[in-house]
PDB file of C-alpha atoms in Angstrom:
ATOM      1  CA  MET Y   1      -4.306 100.741-112.802  1.00  0.00           C
ATOM      2  CA  THR Y   2      -4.923  99.004-116.134  1.00  0.00           C
ATOM      3  CA  VAL Y   3      -3.654  95.429-116.322  1.00  0.00           C
ATOM      4  CA  SER Y   4      -0.680  95.244-118.698  1.00  0.00           C
ATOM      5  CA  LEU Y   5       1.060  92.126-119.961  1.00  0.00           C
ATOM      6  CA  LYS Y   6       4.371  92.665-121.803  1.00  0.00           C
ATOM      7  CA  HIS Y   7       7.823  91.121-122.054  1.00  0.00           C
ATOM      8  CA  LYS Y   8      10.312  92.521-119.593  1.00  0.00           C
ATOM      9  CA  PHE Y   9      12.762  93.095-122.468  1.00  0.00           C
ATOM     10  CA  THR Y  10      11.915  95.769-125.028  1.00  0.00           C
ATOM     11  CA  SER Y  11      13.456  95.350-128.508  1.00  0.00           C
ATOM     12  CA  LEU Y  12      14.920  98.433-130.178  1.00  0.00           C
ATOM     13  CA  ILE Y  13      15.237  96.795-133.611  1.00  0.00           C
ATOM     14  CA  PRO Y  14      12.910  98.265-136.231  1.00  0.00           C
ATOM     15  CA  ASP Y  15      10.404  95.999-137.912  1.00  0.00           C
ATOM     16  CA  ALA Y  16      11.392  94.293-141.196  1.00  0.00           C
ATOM     17  CA  GLY Y  17       9.165  94.222-144.230  1.00  0.00           C
ATOM     18  CA  ASP Y  18       7.976  90.614-143.916  1.00  0.00           C
ATOM     19  CA  PRO Y  19       4.543  90.587-142.168  1.00  0.00           C
ATOM     20  CA  THR Y  20       4.560  86.807-141.842  1.00  0.00           C
ATOM     21  CA  ILE Y  21       7.172  86.787-139.134  1.00  0.00           C
ATOM     22  CA  VAL Y  22       7.124  88.165-135.599  1.00  0.00           C
ATOM     23  CA  GLN Y  23       8.321  91.707-135.723  1.00  0.00           C
ATOM     24  CA  PRO Y  24      10.066  93.574-132.863  1.00  0.00           C
ATOM     25  CA  SER Y  25       6.927  95.705-132.440  1.00  0.00           C
ATOM     26  CA  ASN Y  26       4.930  92.516-131.926  1.00  0.00           C
ATOM     27  CA  TRP Y  27       7.366  91.538-129.191  1.00  0.00           C
ATOM     28  CA  ASN Y  28       7.028  94.882-127.488  1.00  0.00           C
ATOM     29  CA  ASP Y  29       3.200  95.098-127.858  1.00  0.00           C
ATOM     30  CA  GLU Y  30       0.569  94.301-125.174  1.00  0.00           C
ATOM     31  CA  HIS Y  31      -0.274  90.610-125.058  1.00  0.00           C
ATOM     32  CA  ALA Y  32      -3.898  89.445-124.898  1.00  0.00           C
ATOM     33  CA  LEU Y  33      -4.836  87.833-121.556  1.00  0.00           C
ATOM     34  CA  THR Y  34      -7.951  85.699-121.625  1.00  0.00           C
ATOM     35  CA  GLN Y  35      -9.753  83.820-118.829  1.00  0.00           C
ATOM     36  CA  ALA Y  36     -13.060  82.117-118.133  1.00  0.00           C
ATOM     37  CA  THR Y  37     -16.044  84.191-117.010  1.00  0.00           C
ATOM     38  CA  GLU Y  38     -16.736  84.602-113.253  1.00  0.00           C
ATOM     39  CA  THR Y  39     -13.168  83.651-112.351  1.00  0.00           C
ATOM     40  CA  ILE Y  40     -10.329  85.440-110.628  1.00  0.00           C
ATOM     41  CA  LEU Y  41      -6.652  84.872-111.317  1.00  0.00           C
ATOM     42  CA  GLY Y  42      -4.731  83.498-108.394  1.00  0.00           C
ATOM     43  CA  ARG Y  43      -3.338  80.268-107.096  1.00  0.00           C
ATOM     44  CA  VAL Y  44      -4.706  77.769-104.610  1.00  0.00           C
ATOM     45  CA  SER Y  45      -2.356  74.922-105.452  1.00  0.00           C
ATOM     46  CA  ALA Y  46       0.554  74.247-103.122  1.00  0.00           C
ATOM     47  CA  LEU Y  47       3.917  75.888-103.672  1.00  0.00           C
ATOM     48  CA  THR Y  48       4.814  78.502-106.239  1.00  0.00           C
ATOM     49  CA  GLY Y  49       3.579  77.829-109.748  1.00  0.00           C
ATOM     50  CA  ASP Y  50       1.510  78.995-112.651  1.00  0.00           C
ATOM     51  CA  THR Y  51      -1.374  81.399-112.176  1.00  0.00           C
ATOM     52  CA  GLU Y  52      -4.742  79.665-111.930  1.00  0.00           C
ATOM     53  CA  GLU Y  53      -8.301  80.688-112.627  1.00  0.00           C
ATOM     54  CA  LEU Y  54     -10.094  80.600-109.274  1.00  0.00           C
ATOM     55  CA  THR Y  55     -13.789  79.855-108.930  1.00  0.00           C
ATOM     56  CA  PRO Y  56     -16.034  81.951-106.592  1.00  0.00           C
ATOM     57  CA  ALA Y  57     -15.948  79.151-104.008  1.00  0.00           C
ATOM     58  CA  GLN Y  58     -12.132  79.111-104.058  1.00  0.00           C
ATOM     59  CA  VAL Y  59     -12.003  82.895-103.698  1.00  0.00           C
ATOM     60  CA  ARG Y  60     -14.397  82.808-100.707  1.00  0.00           C
ATOM     61  CA  ALA Y  61     -12.252  80.133 -99.101  1.00  0.00           C
ATOM     62  CA  LEU Y  62      -9.140  82.287 -99.539  1.00  0.00           C
ATOM     63  CA  LEU Y  63     -10.932  85.341 -98.073  1.00  0.00           C
ATOM     64  CA  ASN Y  64     -12.676  83.312 -95.324  1.00  0.00           C
ATOM     65  CA  VAL Y  65     -16.097  84.696 -96.317  1.00  0.00           C
ATOM     66  CA  ALA Y  66     -19.270  82.608 -96.128  1.00  0.00           C
ATOM     67  CA  ASP Y  67     -21.412  82.060 -99.197  1.00  0.00           C
ATOM     68  CA  GLY Y  68     -24.095  84.784 -99.390  1.00  0.00           C
ATOM     69  CA  ALA Y  69     -22.359  87.074 -96.894  1.00  0.00           C
ATOM     70  CA  THR Y  70     -23.153  90.776 -97.175  1.00  0.00           C
ATOM     71  CA  ALA Y  71     -20.765  93.669 -97.000  1.00  0.00           C
ATOM     72  CA  ASN Y  72     -20.057  95.096 -93.549  1.00  0.00           C
ATOM     73  CA  SER Y  73     -21.942  98.183 -92.409  1.00  0.00           C
ATOM     74  CA  SER Y  74     -20.177 101.287 -91.184  1.00  0.00           C
ATOM     75  CA  ASP Y  75     -18.370 101.237 -87.837  1.00  0.00           C
ATOM     76  CA  ALA Y  76     -20.942 103.653 -86.385  1.00  0.00           C
ATOM     77  CA  PHE Y  77     -23.773 101.272 -87.274  1.00  0.00           C
ATOM     78  CA  LEU Y  78     -21.955  98.198 -85.986  1.00  0.00           C
ATOM     79  CA  LEU Y  79     -21.033  99.855 -82.666  1.00  0.00           C
ATOM     80  CA  ALA Y  80     -24.563 101.101 -81.942  1.00  0.00           C
ATOM     81  CA  ARG Y  81     -26.146  98.858 -79.244  1.00  0.00           C
ATOM     82  CA  ALA Y  82     -29.579  99.255 -80.788  1.00  0.00           C
ATOM     83  CA  ASN Y  83     -28.384  97.335 -83.861  1.00  0.00           C
ATOM     84  CA  HIS Y  84     -27.066  94.337 -81.918  1.00  0.00           C
ATOM     85  CA  THR Y  85     -29.003  91.067 -81.889  1.00  0.00           C
ATOM     86  CA  GLY Y  86     -28.478  87.683 -80.288  1.00  0.00           C
ATOM     87  CA  THR Y  87     -27.001  87.030 -76.855  1.00  0.00           C
ATOM     88  CA  GLN Y  88     -23.641  87.563 -75.217  1.00  0.00           C
ATOM     89  CA  LEU Y  89     -22.282  86.180 -71.969  1.00  0.00           C
ATOM     90  CA  ALA Y  90     -22.081  88.803 -69.236  1.00  0.00           C
ATOM     91  CA  ALA Y  91     -18.590  87.574 -68.362  1.00  0.00           C
ATOM     92  CA  THR Y  92     -17.354  88.701 -71.797  1.00  0.00           C
ATOM     93  CA  ILE Y  93     -18.535  92.310 -71.285  1.00  0.00           C
ATOM     94  CA  SER Y  94     -16.101  94.610 -69.493  1.00  0.00           C
ATOM     95  CA  ASP Y  95     -17.451  96.359 -66.348  1.00  0.00           C
ATOM     96  CA  PHE Y  96     -20.806  94.612 -66.794  1.00  0.00           C
ATOM     97  CA  ALA Y  97     -21.252  93.774 -63.101  1.00  0.00           C
ATOM     98  CA  THR Y  98     -20.460  97.341 -62.024  1.00  0.00           C
ATOM     99  CA  ALA Y  99     -22.797  98.914 -64.562  1.00  0.00           C
ATOM    100  CA  ALA Y 100     -25.609  96.450 -63.852  1.00  0.00           C
ATOM    101  CA  SER Y 101     -25.427  97.060 -60.106  1.00  0.00           C
ATOM    102  CA  LEU Y 102     -26.254 100.722 -60.701  1.00  0.00           C
ATOM    103  CA  VAL Y 103     -29.543 100.029 -62.488  1.00  0.00           C
ATOM    104  CA  CYS Y 104     -30.630  96.553 -61.336  1.00  0.00           C
ATOM    105  CA  LEU Y 105     -31.764  95.412 -57.898  1.00  0.00           C
ATOM    106  CA  PRO Y 106     -30.024  92.113 -57.051  1.00  0.00           C
ATOM    107  CA  LEU Y 107     -32.270  89.097 -56.542  1.00  0.00           C
ATOM    108  CA  ALA Y 108     -30.623  88.615 -53.149  1.00  0.00           C
ATOM    109  CA  GLY Y 109     -32.004  91.984 -52.015  1.00  0.00           C
ATOM    110  CA  GLY Y 110     -30.667  95.487 -51.595  1.00  0.00           C
ATOM    111  CA  THR Y 111     -31.433  99.079 -50.663  1.00  0.00           C
ATOM    112  CA  MET Y 112     -32.970 101.397 -53.224  1.00  0.00           C
ATOM    113  CA  THR Y 113     -31.832 105.017 -53.200  1.00  0.00           C
ATOM    114  CA  GLY Y 114     -34.779 106.337 -55.195  1.00  0.00           C
ATOM    115  CA  LYS Y 115     -38.519 105.943 -55.585  1.00  0.00           C
ATOM    116  CA  LEU Y 116     -39.857 102.695 -57.034  1.00  0.00           C
ATOM    117  CA  VAL Y 117     -42.604 103.088 -59.632  1.00  0.00           C
ATOM    118  CA  THR Y 118     -44.172  99.801 -60.752  1.00  0.00           C
ATOM    119  CA  ASP Y 119     -46.223  99.039 -63.831  1.00  0.00           C
ATOM    120  CA  ALA Y 120     -49.942  99.682 -63.619  1.00  0.00           C
ATOM    121  CA  SER Y 121     -52.036  96.589 -62.962  1.00  0.00           C
ATOM    122  CA  GLU Y 122     -53.509  94.890 -66.019  1.00  0.00           C
ATOM    123  CA  ALA Y 123     -56.200  92.298 -66.593  1.00  0.00           C
ATOM    124  CA  VAL Y 124     -53.832  89.804 -68.238  1.00  0.00           C
ATOM    125  CA  LEU Y 125     -50.409  90.574 -66.749  1.00  0.00           C
ATOM    126  CA  GLY Y 126     -51.819  91.043 -63.248  1.00  0.00           C
ATOM    127  CA  ALA Y 127     -50.951  93.443 -60.450  1.00  0.00           C
ATOM    128  CA  GLY Y 128     -48.089  95.893 -60.697  1.00  0.00           C
ATOM    129  CA  PHE Y 129     -46.630  94.611 -57.407  1.00  0.00           C
ATOM    130  CA  ASN Y 130     -46.968  91.267 -55.642  1.00  0.00           C
ATOM    131  CA  VAL Y 131     -46.182  90.217 -52.061  1.00  0.00           C
ATOM    132  CA  PRO Y 132     -46.616  86.414 -51.875  1.00  0.00           C
ATOM    133  CA  HIS Y 133     -48.327  84.904 -48.823  1.00  0.00           C
ATOM    134  CA  GLY Y 134     -45.996  83.840 -46.037  1.00  0.00           C
ATOM    135  CA  ILE Y 135     -45.781  83.977 -42.242  1.00  0.00           C
ATOM    136  CA  VAL Y 136     -45.048  86.753 -39.754  1.00  0.00           C
ATOM    137  CA  PRO Y 137     -41.293  87.562 -39.575  1.00  0.00           C
ATOM    138  CA  ASN Y 138     -39.606  86.848 -36.243  1.00  0.00           C
ATOM    139  CA  ALA Y 139     -38.037  90.317 -36.095  1.00  0.00           C
ATOM    140  CA  PRO Y 140     -39.753  92.671 -38.558  1.00  0.00           C
ATOM    141  CA  ALA Y 141     -38.197  96.095 -39.120  1.00  0.00           C
ATOM    142  CA  ASP Y 142     -40.083  99.367 -39.386  1.00  0.00           C
ATOM    143  CA  GLY Y 143     -41.435  99.710 -42.913  1.00  0.00           C
ATOM    144  CA  ASP Y 144     -41.681  95.953 -43.522  1.00  0.00           C
ATOM    145  CA  PHE Y 145     -44.934  94.664 -44.927  1.00  0.00           C
ATOM    146  CA  TRP Y 146     -46.080  91.134 -45.722  1.00  0.00           C
ATOM    147  CA  THR Y 147     -49.181  89.080 -46.414  1.00  0.00           C
ATOM    148  CA  THR Y 148     -50.552  85.848 -44.973  1.00  0.00           C
ATOM    149  CA  ALA Y 149     -53.286  83.523 -46.143  1.00  0.00           C
ATOM    150  CA  ALA Y 150     -54.961  83.662 -42.721  1.00  0.00           C
ATOM    151  CA  PHE Y 151     -55.805  87.358 -42.741  1.00  0.00           C
ATOM    152  CA  GLY Y 152     -54.238  89.703 -45.235  1.00  0.00           C
ATOM    153  CA  LEU Y 153     -51.794  92.587 -45.244  1.00  0.00           C
ATOM    154  CA  TYR Y 154     -49.536  93.596 -42.333  1.00  0.00           C
ATOM    155  CA  VAL Y 155     -47.117  96.493 -41.923  1.00  0.00           C
ATOM    156  CA  ARG Y 156     -44.537  97.353 -39.252  1.00  0.00           C
ATOM    157  CA  VAL Y 157     -44.817 100.957 -38.007  1.00  0.00           C
ATOM    158  CA  ASN Y 158     -42.796 102.452 -35.145  1.00  0.00           C
ATOM    159  CA  GLY Y 159     -42.013  99.055 -33.671  1.00  0.00           C
ATOM    160  CA  VAL Y 160     -45.611  97.811 -33.815  1.00  0.00           C
ATOM    161  CA  THR Y 161     -47.093  95.346 -36.309  1.00  0.00           C
ATOM    162  CA  LYS Y 162     -50.309  96.708 -37.795  1.00  0.00           C
ATOM    163  CA  ALA Y 163     -52.972  94.577 -39.464  1.00  0.00           C
ATOM    164  CA  MET Y 164     -54.618  96.462 -42.302  1.00  0.00           C
ATOM    165  CA  ALA Y 165     -58.422  96.433 -42.144  1.00  0.00           C
ATOM    166  CA  SER Y 166     -60.020  94.433 -44.943  1.00  0.00           C
ATOM    167  CA  LEU Y 167     -63.302  95.336 -46.608  1.00  0.00           C
ATOM    168  CA  ASP Y 168     -63.868  91.681 -47.480  1.00  0.00           C
ATOM    169  CA  ASN Y 169     -63.162  90.072 -44.088  1.00  0.00           C
ATOM    170  CA  ALA Y 170     -64.252  90.714 -40.512  1.00  0.00           C
ATOM    171  CA  SER Y 171     -61.783  92.989 -38.706  1.00  0.00           C
ATOM    172  CA  GLN Y 172     -61.491  93.755 -34.999  1.00  0.00           C
ATOM    173  CA  TRP Y 173     -60.075  97.061 -33.816  1.00  0.00           C
ATOM    174  CA  THR Y 174     -58.076  96.968 -30.616  1.00  0.00           C
ATOM    175  CA  ILE Y 175     -58.418 100.699 -29.894  1.00  0.00           C
ATOM    176  CA  ILE Y 176     -61.257 103.197 -30.127  1.00  0.00           C
ATOM    177  CA  GLN Y 177     -62.056 104.512 -33.597  1.00  0.00           C
ATOM    178  CA  THR Y 178     -63.203 108.081 -34.179  1.00  0.00           C
ATOM    179  CA  PHE Y 179     -65.109 108.697 -37.387  1.00  0.00           C
ATOM    180  CA  LYS Y 180     -65.191 111.839 -39.451  1.00  0.00           C
ATOM    181  CA  THR Y 181     -67.627 114.538 -38.350  1.00  0.00           C
ATOM    182  CA  SER Y 182     -70.857 114.471 -40.323  1.00  0.00           C
ATOM    183  CA  SER Y 183     -71.512 117.265 -42.800  1.00  0.00           C
ATOM    184  CA  THR Y 184     -74.286 118.458 -45.045  1.00  0.00           C
ATOM    185  CA  THR Y 185     -73.073 116.080 -47.752  1.00  0.00           C
ATOM    186  CA  ALA Y 186     -72.209 112.916 -45.820  1.00  0.00           C
ATOM    187  CA  ALA Y 187     -72.877 111.113 -42.547  1.00  0.00           C
ATOM    188  CA  SER Y 188     -70.101 109.876 -40.253  1.00  0.00           C
ATOM    189  CA  ILE Y 189     -71.121 106.237 -40.692  1.00  0.00           C
ATOM    190  CA  ARG Y 190     -73.720 104.389 -42.745  1.00  0.00           C
ATOM    191  CA  LEU Y 191     -75.543 101.129 -41.994  1.00  0.00           C
ATOM    192  CA  PRO Y 192     -77.515 100.291 -45.152  1.00  0.00           C
ATOM    193  CA  HIS Y 193     -81.018  98.880 -44.712  1.00  0.00           C
ATOM    194  CA  GLY Y 194     -81.190  95.099 -44.564  1.00  0.00           C
ATOM    195  CA  VAL Y 195     -82.878  92.393 -42.506  1.00  0.00           C
ATOM    196  CA  ALA Y 196     -82.301  91.146 -38.979  1.00  0.00           C
ATOM    197  CA  PRO Y 197     -79.412  88.631 -38.655  1.00  0.00           C
ATOM    198  CA  ASN Y 198     -80.425  85.078 -37.821  1.00  0.00           C
ATOM    199  CA  ALA Y 199     -77.984  84.932 -34.910  1.00  0.00           C
ATOM    200  CA  PRO Y 200     -76.963  88.456 -33.887  1.00  0.00           C
ATOM    201  CA  ALA Y 201     -74.122  88.826 -31.377  1.00  0.00           C
ATOM    202  CA  ASN Y 202     -74.048  91.252 -28.467  1.00  0.00           C
ATOM    203  CA  GLY Y 203     -73.055  94.675 -29.768  1.00  0.00           C
ATOM    204  CA  ASP Y 204     -74.341  94.077 -33.303  1.00  0.00           C
ATOM    205  CA  MET Y 205     -76.152  96.984 -34.916  1.00  0.00           C
ATOM    206  CA  TRP Y 206     -78.211  97.072 -38.101  1.00  0.00           C
ATOM    207  CA  THR Y 207     -80.952  99.017 -39.799  1.00  0.00           C
ATOM    208  CA  ALA Y 208     -84.070  97.997 -41.647  1.00  0.00           C
ATOM    209  CA  THR Y 209     -86.896  99.981 -43.158  1.00  0.00           C
ATOM    210  CA  THR Y 210     -88.578  99.768 -39.738  1.00  0.00           C
ATOM    211  CA  GLY Y 211     -85.750 101.386 -37.762  1.00  0.00           C
ATOM    212  CA  LEU Y 212     -82.402 100.959 -35.994  1.00  0.00           C
ATOM    213  CA  PHE Y 213     -81.741  97.772 -34.017  1.00  0.00           C
ATOM    214  CA  TYR Y 214     -78.992  96.616 -31.663  1.00  0.00           C
ATOM    215  CA  ARG Y 215     -78.206  93.507 -29.624  1.00  0.00           C
ATOM    216  CA  ILE Y 216     -77.685  93.943 -25.855  1.00  0.00           C
ATOM    217  CA  ASN Y 217     -77.203  91.074 -23.386  1.00  0.00           C
ATOM    218  CA  GLY Y 218     -78.771  88.549 -25.726  1.00  0.00           C
ATOM    219  CA  VAL Y 219     -81.833  90.684 -26.492  1.00  0.00           C
ATOM    220  CA  THR Y 220     -82.503  92.628 -29.693  1.00  0.00           C
ATOM    221  CA  GLN Y 221     -83.498  96.191 -28.883  1.00  0.00           C
ATOM    222  CA  THR Y 222     -85.161  98.780 -31.098  1.00  0.00           C
ATOM    223  CA  ALA Y 223     -83.716 102.288 -30.952  1.00  0.00           C
ATOM    224  CA  LEU Y 224     -86.439 104.894 -30.254  1.00  0.00           C
ATOM    225  CA  SER Y 225     -86.269 108.153 -32.175  1.00  0.00           C
ATOM    226  CA  VAL Y 226     -87.512 111.481 -30.774  1.00  0.00           C
ATOM    227  CA  SER Y 227     -90.421 111.493 -33.191  1.00  0.00           C
ATOM    228  CA  ASP Y 228     -91.313 107.905 -32.244  1.00  0.00           C
ATOM    229  CA  ALA Y 229     -91.203 108.824 -28.550  1.00  0.00           C
ATOM    230  CA  ALA Y 230     -93.416 111.854 -29.119  1.00  0.00           C
ATOM    231  CA  ALA Y 231     -95.965 109.708 -30.901  1.00  0.00           C
ATOM    232  CA  ALA Y 232     -95.963 106.955 -28.265  1.00  0.00           C
ATOM    233  CA  TYR Y 233     -95.629 108.992 -25.038  1.00  0.00           C
ATOM    234  CA  GLN Y 234     -97.078 112.257 -23.815  1.00  0.00           C
ATOM    235  CA  PRO Y 235     -94.556 115.032 -23.051  1.00  0.00           C
ATOM    236  CA  LEU Y 236     -94.167 115.865 -19.332  1.00  0.00           C
ATOM    237  CA  THR Y 237     -94.898 119.542 -19.922  1.00  0.00           C
ATOM    238  CA  ALA Y 238     -98.317 118.893 -21.495  1.00  0.00           C
ATOM    239  CA  ASN Y 239    -101.662 118.257 -19.806  1.00  0.00           C
ATOM    240  CA  LEU Y 240    -102.413 114.587 -19.279  1.00  0.00           C
ATOM    241  CA  THR Y 241    -104.854 113.115 -21.727  1.00  0.00           C
ATOM    242  CA  SER Y 242    -104.788 109.579 -20.337  1.00  0.00           C
ATOM    243  CA  TRP Y 243    -104.076 107.668 -17.118  1.00  0.00           C
ATOM    244  CA  GLY Y 244    -102.856 104.720 -19.133  1.00  0.00           C
ATOM    245  CA  ALA Y 245     -99.227 104.916 -17.988  1.00  0.00           C
ATOM    246  CA  ILE Y 246    -100.016 105.561 -14.294  1.00  0.00           C
ATOM    247  CA  ALA Y 247    -100.659 102.775 -11.767  1.00  0.00           C
ATOM    248  CA  ARG Y 248    -103.951 103.648 -10.044  1.00  0.00           C
ATOM    249  CA  ALA Y 249    -105.845 102.318  -7.012  1.00  0.00           C
ATOM    250  CA  ALA Y 250    -109.010 100.330  -7.458  1.00  0.00           C
ATOM    251  CA  ASN Y 251    -112.119 102.481  -8.084  1.00  0.00           C
ATOM    252  CA  PHE Y 252    -109.921 105.551  -8.797  1.00  0.00           C
ATOM    253  CA  ASP Y 253    -111.148 105.902 -12.367  1.00  0.00           C
ATOM    254  CA  ALA Y 254    -114.804 105.769 -11.223  1.00  0.00           C
ATOM    255  CA  PHE Y 255    -114.238 108.528  -8.653  1.00  0.00           C
ATOM    256  CA  VAL Y 256    -112.436 110.764 -11.184  1.00  0.00           C
ATOM    257  CA  ALA Y 257    -115.189 110.246 -13.708  1.00  0.00           C
ATOM    258  CA  ALA Y 258    -117.953 110.898 -11.090  1.00  0.00           C
ATOM    259  CA  PRO Y 259    -116.546 112.361  -7.830  1.00  0.00           C
ATOM    260  CA  SER Y 260    -119.517 111.468  -5.589  1.00  0.00           C
ATOM    261  CA  SER Y 261    -119.495 110.507  -1.914  1.00  0.00           C
ATOM    262  CA  ALA Y 262    -120.432 106.974  -2.847  1.00  0.00           C
ATOM    263  CA  ASN Y 263    -117.525 106.669  -5.293  1.00  0.00           C
ATOM    264  CA  LEU Y 264    -115.166 108.232  -2.776  1.00  0.00           C
ATOM    265  CA  ARG Y 265    -116.258 105.706  -0.127  1.00  0.00           C
ATOM    266  CA  THR Y 266    -115.434 102.820  -2.474  1.00  0.00           C
ATOM    267  CA  LEU Y 267    -112.036 104.368  -3.184  1.00  0.00           C
ATOM    268  CA  LEU Y 268    -111.036 104.710   0.474  1.00  0.00           C
ATOM    269  CA  THR Y 269    -109.756 101.532   2.115  1.00  0.00           C
ATOM    270  CA  ASP Y 270    -109.876 102.615   5.790  1.00  0.00           C
ATOM    271  CA  GLU Y 271    -113.384 104.072   5.891  1.00  0.00           C
ATOM    272  CA  VAL Y 272    -116.385 102.116   7.235  1.00  0.00           C
ATOM    273  CA  GLY Y 273    -120.051 103.016   7.551  1.00  0.00           C
ATOM    274  CA  THR Y 274    -122.079 105.302   5.347  1.00  0.00           C
TER     275      THR Y 274
END
């Protein structure tokens, strides 16, 4: 409404003709109300009294509003969690512990009811999952896994602790290992060409450009292929071309080359005379 300032009493007497005196209409008319710019009428002084012109600072003090404060946003904006900043103590949030237990795994441990998907490993942030080095548990449960600095990764399966084979460290199997059957695209096992070890151990196997080698009872042996055997030795089903591999009696070669009576006599050991 428009501000109006009049006397409470309204005069019904008509105006007289003298304009130099206050007329009844002047009494009944609106009175001019003036005040300084950027002020609000009110009162900050104690007790009831005259109206005062209040400065902006006095008005803010009365309204308990900080200097430079902005107008409040809508309730919908203020209630939206996405628009909240700063921190708040968990103890001041109703049902916080109950709600957090449904989505957070306690630091003291717990049982997950769903699948755990970790972040992918990154060059800077590191692996997506980390199991710090420790020692073997006294009573591991099936499904437990842990790491140690001495070897590597262990897992408990069906009541037995399994040591995972490492590609970087020497591993010893305690049971026989059966490799995949070879195919037209891949062999069952591969020993890349290298050089002979300086101190091979019994059972060691290696390959070089000259063949396959293995260590047996402290001696390095060379595996003989079928083609190598065919080149070095004559097949049993073929005619002999050499006596080289047969132990022969003295003078036997001379008799075979020239089977004369004289050569036969030198070959025989129990014959005397001519």
